[in-house]
Coordinates of C-alpha atoms in Angstrom, one line a residue:
X1 CA 7.6 49.0 3.7
X2 CA 10.5 47.4 5.3
X3 CA 11.6 44.3 3.5
X4 CA 11.4 42.5 7.6
X5 CA 7.1 43.9 7.4
X6 CA 7.3 42.2 4.1
X7 CA 7.9 39.0 5.8
X8 CA 6.1 39.2 8.6
X9 CA 3.1 39.6 6.8
X10 CA 4.3 37.2 4.1
X11 CA 5.0 34.7 6.8
X12 CA 1.5 35.8 8.8
X13 CA -0.3 35.1 5.7
X14 CA 1.0 31.5 5.3
X15 CA 0.5 30.2 8.4
X16 CA -3.1 31.1 8.3
X17 CA -3.1 29.6 5.4
X18 CA -2.1 26.3 6.6
X19 CA -4.5 26.0 9.8
X20 CA -6.8 26.5 7.2
X21 CA -5.9 23.8 4.8
X22 CA -5.2 22.0 7.8
X23 CA -9.3 22.2 9.0
X24 CA -10.6 21.1 5.3
X25 CA -7.8 18.9 5.6
X26 CA -8.6 16.9 8.8
X27 CA -10.4 13.6 9.7
X28 CA -10.5 12.9 6.0
X29 CA -8.9 10.2 4.5
X30 CA -6.0 11.6 2.8
X31 CA -3.1 9.9 1.4
X32 CA 0.6 11.2 -1.4
X33 CA 0.7 8.2 -2.2
X34 CA 2.8 8.6 -5.6
X35 CA 5.3 6.7 -5.9
X36 CA 4.8 3.0 -7.5
X37 CA 5.0 0.7 -4.8
X38 CA 2.3 2.9 -3.1
X39 CA 0.1 2.5 -5.1
X40 CA -0.1 -0.7 -6.1
X41 CA -0.3 -1.7 -2.9
X42 CA -3.2 1.0 -2.3
X43 CA -5.0 -0.4 -5.3
X44 CA -4.7 -4.2 -4.1
X45 CA -5.5 -3.1 -0.8
X46 CA -8.4 -1.5 -2.2
X47 CA -10.4 -5.2 -3.6
X48 CA -11.5 -8.1 -2.4
X49 CA -9.0 -9.7 -1.3
X50 CA -9.2 -14.0 -2.4
X51 CA -7.0 -16.9 -1.4
X52 CA -6.3 -19.3 -3.9
X53 CA -6.7 -23.2 -2.1
X54 CA -2.9 -24.3 -2.8
X55 CA -1.8 -20.3 -1.0
X56 CA -4.3 -20.6 1.6
X57 CA -3.4 -24.2 2.0
X58 CA 0.1 -23.1 3.1
X59 CA -0.9 -20.5 4.9
X60 CA -3.6 -22.5 7.4
X61 CA 0.0 -25.1 7.9
X62 CA 2.1 -22.0 9.3
X63 CA -1.4 -20.6 11.8
X64 CA -1.3 -17.6 9.2
X65 CA -4.8 -15.9 9.6
X66 CA -6.7 -13.6 7.3
X67 CA -5.5 -9.9 9.4
X68 CA -1.5 -11.0 8.9
X69 CA -2.3 -11.7 5.3
X70 CA -3.9 -7.5 5.5
X71 CA -1.1 -6.4 7.6
X72 CA 1.4 -8.0 5.5
X73 CA 0.2 -6.3 1.9
X74 CA -0.6 -3.5 3.6
X75 CA 3.2 -3.2 4.5
X76 CA 4.7 -5.0 2.0
X77 CA 6.9 -4.3 -0.6
X78 CA 6.7 -4.6 -4.2
X79 CA 9.1 -6.5 -6.1
X80 CA 9.1 -5.2 -9.9
X81 CA 11.3 -7.4 -10.7
X82 CA 10.1 -10.2 -10.1
X83 CA 6.8 -8.8 -10.4
X84 CA 5.2 -9.2 -14.8
X85 CA 3.0 -6.0 -14.9
X86 CA 2.1 -6.5 -18.2
X87 CA -0.1 -9.7 -18.0
X88 CA -3.1 -9.4 -19.9
X89 CA -6.0 -9.1 -18.0
X90 CA -4.6 -9.4 -14.5
X91 CA -1.0 -8.1 -13.4
X92 CA 1.1 -10.4 -11.4
X93 CA 2.9 -8.7 -8.8
X94 CA 5.1 -10.3 -5.8
X95 CA 5.0 -9.2 -2.7
X96 CA 7.9 -9.7 0.2
X97 CA 7.0 -8.4 3.1
X98 CA 8.5 -9.8 7.4
X99 CA 6.2 -12.0 9.3
X100 CA 7.9 -12.0 12.8
X101 CA 11.4 -13.0 12.2
X102 CA 10.0 -15.0 8.6
X103 CA 10.2 -13.6 5.7
X104 CA 7.1 -14.2 3.1
X105 CA 6.6 -13.5 -0.4
X106 CA 3.2 -13.4 -1.8
X107 CA 2.8 -14.1 -5.8
X108 CA -0.7 -11.6 -5.8
X109 CA -3.2 -11.5 -9.4
X110 CA -4.3 -7.9 -9.6
X111 CA -7.6 -8.4 -11.7
X112 CA -9.8 -5.5 -11.9
X113 CA -11.9 -5.9 -8.9
X114 CA -10.9 -8.6 -7.0
X115 CA -6.6 -9.4 -5.4
X116 CA -6.0 -13.2 -5.3
X117 CA -3.3 -14.6 -3.5
X118 CA -2.1 -17.6 -5.8
X119 CA 1.5 -18.3 -4.2
X120 CA 2.6 -18.4 -0.8
X121 CA 7.0 -18.7 -0.5
X122 CA 8.8 -18.7 2.6
X123 CA 11.8 -17.8 3.0

């Protein structure tokens, strides 16, 4: 068998495998969250989100609703240098997000079943 025929058979089988794989994974919530920041954000988003009274007062003063907070948490950046990831029983993460032209930082206490926004910092 010539090299060209081998390559043709390989590419044919490979393309059939890709089509079958796409068929099985289509429509499922499959994600590739391998980095530490993506895993932390996914973990926080999967829990019940609570807002402390101080943070709630700060957010209401700027007319920020819960949908905007969810968007900031979903697309924000975790600053591990400012976070306390080893604190027991709940890790504390410093999340930096953008809200239109302003930069909004959230201090999030990430416990086993609940994530609580403890502080809001405007920059």
